[in-house]
């Protein structure tokens, strides 16, 4: 069994590692600075950065580095590290939400520990936009910088001017990227400020997350939709702006996958999920999540991991409670000190409470997984139904050729159904044997067991969709766990019964006090003792074979030997004593 489990784990790993990667490698750095130390803190930048992080992760970016409230040294390190990641990327994105400032026509992003007492401090305490562009420059196809940093800057009000000719204007200055295929998006056009708004996110970021990750939507068009939304939201007081240029082809941040490719990828993920379910271990689910970290099946896998963790916690708690109860009983049997017995009783109660709590968590996770599995079955049924309603015609051939591929498809569907029913029978404790690609005699007996304990009447000769739905509807074990003598059921496993010292396991699978030989003699049932006492008496009353006594008796008929079984008795006949023959 261990070898089979290892082979199954290797099969899962091989299947997962064979998944195709996206054509373009996309990386992003998302910075949100709210907790400024020397000016009033900002409310929205961290929220905006969180929303952008989730959007890019949902868009399946290969790397999304999320950084919050960075000081100067931390921001410098983050930019340097991200530059290394951008070297191998096709698309590199930097998003910054926080304070920005323009000094002498150059734009700067401000870390949270900046003081900026003088206008020249900006060169030492802030980061120029040019430094940000250098970070994304290694990307091969697209370099995108998004700045939600055009807020009304409080540093300007307290900053000392070292030269009257040094210009410091509101907002950020206009910029023209020197590198091709580079876009720089401002939350408000050059020379104007952006609004934070009254909601959780700024108007610019709220519109950005709605449009930028739309599959197949060209970036320039996406930013156009963002502009329209922000103008409407702010009553035309804020207009986002984009600087830079791209080529004639559409450049979406998230490429759209063809229908066939999408279905193929989903089918692969589905197969990987079913393989991981067959293995049923934490390592199998972690391997699945390493390859498929997001999406519907990833959420199901996380629920399976939570269920396994709850099962392990319950097993550990049950074992601890058993040991504590045995220790309590041992101390009581040995006549230990009252303090020791009291402490043992307290420990046993705490362990039992922990076991009950763990069991509740285990049942809750089981119900959660069962509900998720029902959702999965419904979703997969809809997908399968859609596929059956849309047959694929044979390219360039007659209609007869389009019919022939249906046979393998039907066989594949039958195989999938058989495996799914067996997997569900295993989950509810009714499967005898292992999960196979076909419906076997053992599978039929397993379904018969389910029928017996679930009061159903499904045909056990073949797997059916109705049976699958009925089994999936069960949230916990249906078939009881049968354990050999010396073991008892503990959740989904058989645990060995360990009797405390001075007790033994009886024929009823229960621990009882060990009896001495004297007690064993006294404990002989009364009926048996009476039979032993009565038996000699009965034997005594049973006559032996009749033998002649050798005595002679005389009466009116004459004298003769005493008959076998008779004896002479002397009687008073009023006329004198005489011997009379008496027979039993």
XYZ file of C-alpha atoms in Angstrom:
584
model
C 0.000 0.000 0.000
C 2.850 2.381 0.814
C 4.412 1.707 -2.587
C 1.107 2.393 -4.317
C 0.755 5.652 -2.382
C 4.249 6.698 -3.434
C 3.526 5.895 -7.067
C 0.315 7.905 -6.890
C 2.172 10.861 -5.363
C 4.779 10.695 -8.111
C 2.019 10.586 -10.704
C 0.465 13.720 -9.243
C 3.804 15.514 -9.179
C 4.588 14.544 -12.768
C 1.183 15.671 -13.943
C 1.470 18.981 -12.137
C 4.931 19.745 -13.461
C 3.793 19.102 -17.012
C 1.413 22.086 -17.020
C 2.076 24.657 -19.744
C 3.255 28.112 -18.656
C 1.956 31.416 -19.961
C 3.790 32.730 -23.028
C 4.670 36.053 -21.346
C 6.280 36.316 -17.928
C 4.667 39.171 -16.018
C 5.970 40.731 -12.795
C 4.729 43.623 -10.660
C 5.831 45.735 -7.682
C 3.003 47.375 -5.723
C 3.874 50.055 -3.109
C 1.386 51.772 -0.804
C 2.652 54.501 1.564
C 0.111 55.763 4.096
C 1.895 56.054 7.458
C 4.007 59.152 6.825
C 5.960 60.097 9.951
C 6.352 63.862 9.508
C 3.059 64.864 7.887
C -0.562 63.814 8.263
C -1.104 60.152 7.452
C -3.007 59.210 4.313
C -6.052 56.951 4.542
C -6.279 55.334 1.111
C -2.826 54.395 -0.300
C -2.522 51.091 1.600
C -6.101 50.173 0.661
C -5.399 51.116 -2.956
C -2.221 49.023 -2.991
C -4.083 46.039 -1.537
C -6.780 46.293 -4.202
C -4.173 46.494 -6.957
C -2.251 43.537 -5.516
C -5.335 41.339 -5.525
C -6.200 42.421 -9.079
C -2.775 41.473 -10.438
C -2.736 38.188 -8.543
C -6.161 37.325 -9.927
C -4.751 38.140 -13.382
C -2.184 35.362 -12.723
C 0.943 37.535 -12.731
C 3.999 35.384 -12.139
C 5.285 37.677 -9.371
C 3.434 40.344 -7.414
C 5.654 41.998 -4.807
C 3.479 43.852 -2.268
C 5.212 46.497 -0.111
C 3.592 48.813 2.433
C 4.742 51.992 4.252
C 8.340 51.891 3.017
C 11.073 54.023 4.489
C 13.866 55.277 2.236
C 16.209 52.340 2.806
C 13.353 49.836 2.378
C 12.134 51.506 -0.800
C 15.625 51.519 -2.255
C 16.007 47.812 -1.495
C 12.587 47.000 -2.970
C 13.406 48.794 -6.241
C 16.802 47.117 -6.498
C 15.384 43.629 -5.895
C 12.526 44.144 -8.336
C 14.955 45.274 -11.019
C 16.530 41.803 -10.868
C 13.121 40.160 -11.340
C 12.313 42.422 -14.297
C 15.370 41.206 -16.213
C 13.681 37.874 -17.034
C 10.211 39.371 -17.563
C 8.286 40.277 -20.684
C 5.998 42.667 -18.784
C 7.024 44.741 -15.733
C 4.615 46.925 -13.743
C 5.281 49.332 -10.857
C 2.321 50.801 -8.988
C 2.853 53.521 -6.352
C 0.224 55.116 -4.117
C 1.319 57.858 -1.720
C 2.864 61.310 -1.837
C 4.764 62.598 -4.863
C 6.351 65.967 -5.571
C 7.727 67.861 -8.576
C 10.873 69.984 -8.183
C 12.368 71.828 -11.155
C 10.455 69.720 -13.630
C 11.504 66.373 -12.093
C 9.015 64.099 -10.342
C 9.862 62.356 -7.045
C 8.133 59.643 -4.997
C 8.332 60.166 -1.240
C 9.041 57.405 1.322
C 7.324 57.463 4.709
C 10.339 58.702 6.745
C 11.119 61.718 4.530
C 11.449 65.080 6.344
C 12.088 67.442 3.378
C 12.957 70.529 5.421
C 14.563 72.122 2.360
C 13.798 71.804 -1.322
C 17.243 70.297 -1.934
C 16.513 67.432 0.505
C 14.370 65.859 -2.161
C 17.530 64.682 -3.933
C 18.566 62.653 -0.874
C 15.276 61.643 0.733
C 13.021 60.818 -2.244
C 13.204 58.742 -5.437
C 12.989 60.257 -8.872
C 10.613 58.904 -11.483
C 13.675 58.253 -13.618
C 14.862 55.791 -10.924
C 11.528 53.944 -11.216
C 11.837 53.767 -15.015
C 15.326 52.279 -14.679
C 13.806 49.554 -12.502
C 11.356 48.385 -15.186
C 13.644 49.015 -18.175
C 14.937 45.390 -18.475
C 11.428 44.072 -19.367
C 11.308 42.873 -22.972
C 7.813 43.818 -24.219
C 6.047 46.261 -21.911
C 7.100 48.655 -19.151
C 4.250 50.221 -17.169
C 4.449 52.701 -14.263
C 1.209 53.736 -12.527
C 1.322 56.673 -10.070
C -1.563 57.497 -7.766
C 0.659 60.175 -6.217
C -0.737 63.465 -7.436
C -2.330 64.409 -4.093
C -2.119 67.860 -2.539
C 1.367 67.666 -1.015
C 1.717 68.906 2.619
C 5.555 69.006 2.392
C 5.372 72.030 0.073
C 3.811 74.177 2.798
C 6.730 73.758 5.248
C 9.629 73.266 2.845
C 12.323 75.998 2.848
C 13.342 77.315 -0.562
C 17.107 77.496 -1.050
C 16.821 79.191 -4.439
C 14.070 81.479 -5.662
C 14.456 80.122 -9.190
C 13.707 76.537 -8.138
C 10.151 75.818 -9.171
C 7.875 73.593 -7.093
C 4.438 73.217 -8.646
C 1.327 71.362 -7.598
C 0.883 67.817 -8.832
C 3.438 66.104 -11.028
C 5.206 67.384 -14.130
C 4.609 66.127 -17.651
C 7.016 63.407 -18.719
C 7.982 61.732 -21.970
C 9.531 58.246 -21.616
C 12.739 57.753 -23.539
C 12.340 53.979 -23.926
C 9.848 52.480 -26.404
C 6.880 50.416 -25.265
C 6.737 52.353 -22.005
C 3.612 53.879 -20.464
C 3.383 56.153 -17.423
C -0.098 56.664 -16.005
C -0.934 59.563 -13.664
C -4.023 59.638 -11.486
C -4.347 63.308 -12.531
C -2.767 65.054 -15.503
C 0.366 67.137 -15.100
C -0.001 70.218 -12.905
C -3.205 69.078 -11.173
C -3.954 67.169 -7.995
C -5.910 63.969 -7.428
C -8.690 63.368 -4.946
C -8.692 60.648 -2.280
C -12.497 60.453 -2.308
C -14.760 59.334 0.525
C -14.722 55.607 -0.246
C -12.209 52.942 0.749
C -10.243 53.465 -2.485
C -9.354 56.575 -4.439
C -11.491 57.261 -7.556
C -8.482 56.503 -9.775
C -7.586 53.112 -8.265
C -11.243 52.076 -7.960
C -11.640 52.615 -11.727
C -8.236 51.068 -12.441
C -9.024 47.699 -10.850
C -12.296 47.551 -12.789
C -10.685 47.793 -16.219
C -6.944 47.170 -16.314
C -7.071 43.382 -15.938
C -9.846 42.790 -18.481
C -8.595 39.903 -20.657
C -7.745 41.015 -24.197
C -8.452 44.732 -23.533
C -5.746 47.015 -24.961
C -4.060 49.090 -22.237
C -4.724 52.391 -23.980
C -8.407 51.600 -24.160
C -8.434 50.398 -20.546
C -6.929 53.705 -19.377
C -9.505 55.504 -21.517
C -12.274 53.734 -19.582
C -10.504 54.666 -16.325
C -10.423 58.326 -17.408
C -14.142 58.291 -18.184
C -15.029 56.731 -14.816
C -12.879 59.172 -12.818
C -14.237 62.230 -14.626
C -17.768 61.060 -13.894
C -16.970 60.232 -10.267
C -15.276 63.579 -9.530
C -17.578 65.837 -11.543
C -14.817 66.553 -14.094
C -12.449 67.842 -11.397
C -9.860 65.059 -11.922
C -8.652 63.728 -15.257
C -6.171 60.808 -15.345
C -3.523 60.987 -18.024
C -1.183 58.545 -19.780
C 2.244 59.426 -21.209
C 4.263 57.301 -23.635
C 3.382 55.290 -26.723
C 2.908 51.743 -27.917
C 2.843 50.113 -31.348
C -0.096 49.451 -33.643
C -1.059 46.065 -32.176
C -3.271 45.713 -29.137
C -1.285 45.394 -25.919
C -3.478 43.908 -23.188
C -2.099 43.520 -19.706
C -3.959 40.194 -19.484
C -4.006 38.227 -22.760
C -7.232 36.492 -23.653
C -7.005 32.717 -24.003
C -8.775 30.928 -26.815
C -11.815 28.876 -25.860
C -10.063 25.628 -26.754
C -6.968 26.564 -24.739
C -9.067 27.600 -21.757
C -11.025 24.346 -21.797
C -7.823 22.336 -22.130
C -6.221 24.107 -19.159
C -9.362 23.608 -17.053
C -9.454 19.930 -17.980
C -5.823 19.550 -16.895
C -6.493 21.309 -13.585
C -9.523 19.107 -13.025
C -7.508 15.936 -13.636
C -4.766 17.149 -11.298
C -7.365 17.834 -8.616
C -8.842 14.349 -8.928
C -5.369 12.787 -8.738
C -4.576 14.794 -5.612
C -7.897 13.662 -4.126
C -6.995 10.022 -4.745
C -3.683 10.481 -2.920
C -5.544 12.287 -0.146
C -2.459 13.566 1.708
C -1.267 17.022 2.657
C 1.779 16.629 0.393
C -0.477 15.872 -2.576
C -2.639 18.948 -1.999
C 0.408 21.176 -1.421
C 1.895 19.955 -4.710
C -1.389 20.811 -6.432
C -1.456 24.324 -4.923
C 2.180 24.912 -5.877
C 1.171 24.523 -9.526
C -2.373 25.960 -9.306
C -2.307 28.609 -6.541
C -5.455 30.453 -7.621
C -8.916 29.700 -8.897
C -11.879 27.472 -8.114
C -9.937 24.236 -7.683
C -7.279 25.981 -5.564
C -9.968 27.026 -3.086
C -11.224 23.433 -2.960
C -7.688 22.180 -2.344
C -7.253 24.637 0.537
C -10.484 23.334 2.055
C -9.139 19.768 1.754
C -5.940 20.819 3.554
C -7.994 22.400 6.342
C -9.967 19.156 6.666
C -6.757 17.100 6.919
C -5.404 19.489 9.564
C -8.652 19.182 11.531
C -8.515 15.376 11.272
C -4.932 15.311 12.545
C -5.773 17.681 15.392
C -8.737 15.518 16.386
C -6.631 12.341 16.338
C -3.979 13.966 18.533
C -6.588 15.335 20.934
C -8.357 11.952 21.163
C -5.075 10.187 21.957
C -4.208 12.765 24.603
C -7.656 12.405 26.183
C -7.292 8.601 26.233
C -3.905 8.745 27.938
C -5.174 11.267 30.486
C -8.181 9.078 31.321
C -5.954 6.022 31.727
C -3.621 7.927 34.037
C -6.570 9.059 36.139
C -7.862 5.480 36.430
C -4.388 4.139 37.249
C -3.873 6.587 40.096
C -7.306 5.750 41.493
C -6.628 2.006 41.312
C -3.208 2.380 42.970
C -4.615 4.528 45.766
C -2.452 7.526 44.941
C -2.485 10.733 46.953
C -5.615 12.850 46.650
C -3.662 15.784 45.191
C -2.297 13.594 42.423
C -5.740 12.197 41.672
C -7.244 15.701 41.609
C -4.583 16.921 39.191
C -5.084 13.854 36.985
C -8.854 14.439 36.978
C -8.351 18.081 35.976
C -5.962 17.097 33.185
C -8.370 14.425 31.969
C -11.263 16.895 31.855
C -9.185 19.475 29.967
C -8.050 16.833 27.487
C -11.619 15.634 26.982
C -12.829 19.218 26.406
C -10.051 19.678 23.846
C -11.054 16.429 22.153
C -14.694 17.544 21.912
C -13.657 20.916 20.479
C -11.366 19.215 17.950
C -14.170 16.863 16.964
C -16.498 19.818 16.371
C -13.879 21.494 14.177
C -13.364 18.243 12.315
C -17.093 17.873 11.621
C -17.318 21.514 10.534
C -14.430 21.073 8.072
C -15.967 17.853 6.776
C -19.247 19.656 6.129
C -17.406 22.530 4.473
C -15.529 20.167 2.159
C -18.717 18.239 1.401
C -20.488 21.475 0.421
C -17.510 22.489 -1.728
C -17.494 19.094 -3.414
C -21.202 19.434 -4.182
C -20.470 22.805 -5.791
C -17.656 21.234 -7.787
C -19.893 18.429 -9.006
C -22.546 20.920 -10.081
C -19.999 23.100 -11.887
C -18.433 20.139 -13.660
C -21.873 18.853 -14.627
C -22.646 22.208 -16.250
C -19.344 22.130 -18.146
C -19.946 18.559 -19.303
C -23.478 19.442 -20.382
C -22.186 22.416 -22.370
C -19.645 20.199 -24.096
C -22.268 17.612 -25.022
C -24.507 20.303 -26.482
C -21.681 21.631 -28.690
C -20.274 18.728 -30.742
C -17.010 19.315 -32.552
C -17.334 18.724 -36.323
C -14.672 16.804 -38.148
C -12.503 19.254 -40.139
C -13.005 18.884 -43.877
C -14.803 15.538 -43.648
C -18.345 14.265 -44.104
C -20.847 14.109 -41.258
C -20.159 10.407 -40.775
C -16.592 11.222 -39.726
C -17.914 13.595 -37.076
C -19.770 10.743 -35.373
C -16.836 8.395 -34.862
C -14.925 10.484 -32.257
C -17.953 10.220 -29.963
C -17.096 6.674 -28.888
C -13.792 7.490 -27.106
C -15.489 10.500 -25.511
C -18.271 8.274 -24.179
C -15.729 5.807 -22.836
C -13.797 8.625 -21.157
C -16.996 9.915 -19.574
C -17.841 6.415 -18.304
C -14.347 6.071 -16.825
C -14.576 9.463 -15.122
C -17.978 8.585 -13.682
C -16.746 5.258 -12.317
C -13.752 6.905 -10.661
C -15.879 9.707 -9.214
C -18.409 7.304 -7.712
C -15.616 5.172 -6.227
C -13.902 8.270 -4.814
C -17.148 9.369 -3.152
C -17.760 5.853 -1.791
C -14.287 6.006 -0.292
C -15.091 9.366 1.314
C -18.219 8.041 3.052
C -16.435 4.863 4.207
C -18.177 2.362 1.915
C -15.481 1.549 -0.660
C -13.966 -1.922 -0.524
C -10.614 -2.016 -2.292
C -8.939 0.785 -4.253
C -10.205 3.280 -6.819
C -10.044 1.807 -10.321
C -10.572 3.145 -13.847
C -13.481 0.755 -14.348
C -16.479 -0.452 -12.381
C -15.514 -3.741 -10.724
C -17.266 -6.359 -8.606
C -15.742 -4.734 -5.513
C -17.205 -1.407 -6.638
C -20.644 -3.017 -6.912
C -20.378 -4.493 -3.410
C -19.330 -1.084 -2.132
C -22.424 0.520 -3.656
C -24.544 -2.251 -2.133
C -23.120 -1.343 1.285
C -24.059 2.266 0.659
C -27.568 1.206 -0.333
C -27.935 -0.815 2.872
C -26.858 1.952 5.256
C -28.269 4.929 3.320
C -31.614 3.212 2.559
C -31.197 3.676 -1.216
C -31.754 1.285 -4.117
C -29.198 2.164 -6.804
C -28.192 -0.477 -9.339
C -24.832 -1.816 -8.186
C -23.913 -3.254 -11.590
C -22.776 0.105 -12.977
C -21.907 3.640 -11.857
C -24.610 6.237 -12.388
C -24.913 9.995 -12.114
C -27.862 9.615 -9.726
C -25.789 7.480 -7.380
C -22.937 9.998 -7.569
C -25.236 12.873 -6.603
C -26.748 10.888 -3.718
C -23.335 9.961 -2.304
C -22.031 13.526 -2.637
C -25.048 14.726 -0.667
C -23.742 12.825 2.386
C -21.546 15.080 4.479
C -20.068 12.391 6.744
C -19.383 8.643 7.004
C -22.305 6.426 5.979
C -20.966 2.872 6.290
C -19.836 2.001 9.829
C -16.201 1.289 10.503
C -15.723 -2.420 11.333
C -12.799 -3.063 13.683
C -11.308 -6.407 14.799
C -11.404 -7.621 18.388
C -8.974 -5.565 20.439
C -9.693 -2.333 18.513
C -12.466 0.222 18.516
C -13.620 2.846 15.981
C -12.082 6.291 16.483
C -13.419 8.597 13.786
C -12.281 7.155 10.452
C -9.730 4.698 11.845
C -9.460 1.704 14.181
C -7.562 2.422 17.391
C -6.079 -0.336 19.558
C -7.751 -0.776 22.950
C -5.183 -0.481 25.750
C -6.438 -1.624 29.177
C -4.898 -0.085 32.271
C -2.893 -2.098 34.716
C -4.956 -4.624 36.644
C -7.585 -4.975 33.919
C -7.965 -7.280 30.931
C -9.905 -7.195 27.690
C -12.966 -9.441 27.802
C -14.908 -11.115 25.017
C -17.199 -8.065 24.746
C -14.200 -5.867 23.753
C -14.324 -4.088 27.116
C -11.756 -3.701 29.871
C -12.686 -5.346 33.194
C -10.888 -5.915 36.493
C -8.641 -8.964 36.462
C -9.940 -11.622 38.910
C -7.878 -13.896 41.165
C -8.320 -17.669 41.132
C -10.378 -17.551 44.327
C -12.661 -14.923 42.862
C -12.902 -16.891 39.658
C -14.064 -19.925 41.693
C -16.615 -17.852 43.561
C -17.831 -16.272 40.369
C -18.925 -19.661 38.978
C -22.576 -19.227 38.085
C -24.976 -20.603 40.703
C -26.665 -22.911 38.230
C -23.330 -24.545 37.351
C -22.442 -25.007 41.035
C -25.826 -26.572 41.744
C -25.373 -28.949 38.849
C -21.997 -29.938 40.225
C -23.514 -30.516 43.681
C -26.550 -32.387 42.407
C -24.705 -34.523 39.943
C -23.268 -37.006 42.514
C -26.634 -37.301 44.203
C -28.303 -38.193 40.971
C -25.622 -40.748 40.354
C -26.167 -42.147 43.831
C -29.858 -42.598 43.176
C -29.177 -44.348 39.913
C -29.275 -48.098 40.759
C -26.495 -50.317 39.748
C -27.139 -53.555 37.889
C -29.365 -55.712 40.130
C -27.418 -58.516 41.919
C -28.885 -61.429 44.012
C -28.573 -60.776 47.762
C -28.219 -64.508 48.788
C -31.025 -64.206 51.337
C -33.945 -66.721 51.659
C -37.513 -65.713 52.299
C -40.291 -68.147 53.300
C -44.010 -67.503 52.995
C -47.188 -69.526 52.469
C -45.966 -70.582 49.018
C -42.765 -71.962 50.422
C -39.133 -70.773 50.685
C -37.183 -69.102 47.867
C -34.191 -66.717 47.291
C -34.837 -62.990 47.732
C -35.353 -61.460 44.303
C -32.745 -59.108 42.906
C -33.364 -55.542 44.045
C -35.351 -56.689 47.117
C -34.404 -57.103 50.754
C -35.708 -58.726 53.906
C -37.404 -56.510 56.455
C -38.415 -57.674 59.924
C -42.011 -56.723 60.729
C -44.303 -57.081 63.694
C -47.316 -59.053 62.462
C -49.034 -59.133 65.934
C -48.487 -62.830 65.980
C -44.761 -62.523 66.227
C -41.811 -61.186 64.304
C -41.368 -62.311 60.721
C -39.243 -61.430 57.687
C -40.993 -59.813 54.766
C -39.532 -59.288 51.276
C -39.613 -55.588 50.357
C -38.785 -54.436 46.850
C -38.004 -50.892 45.744
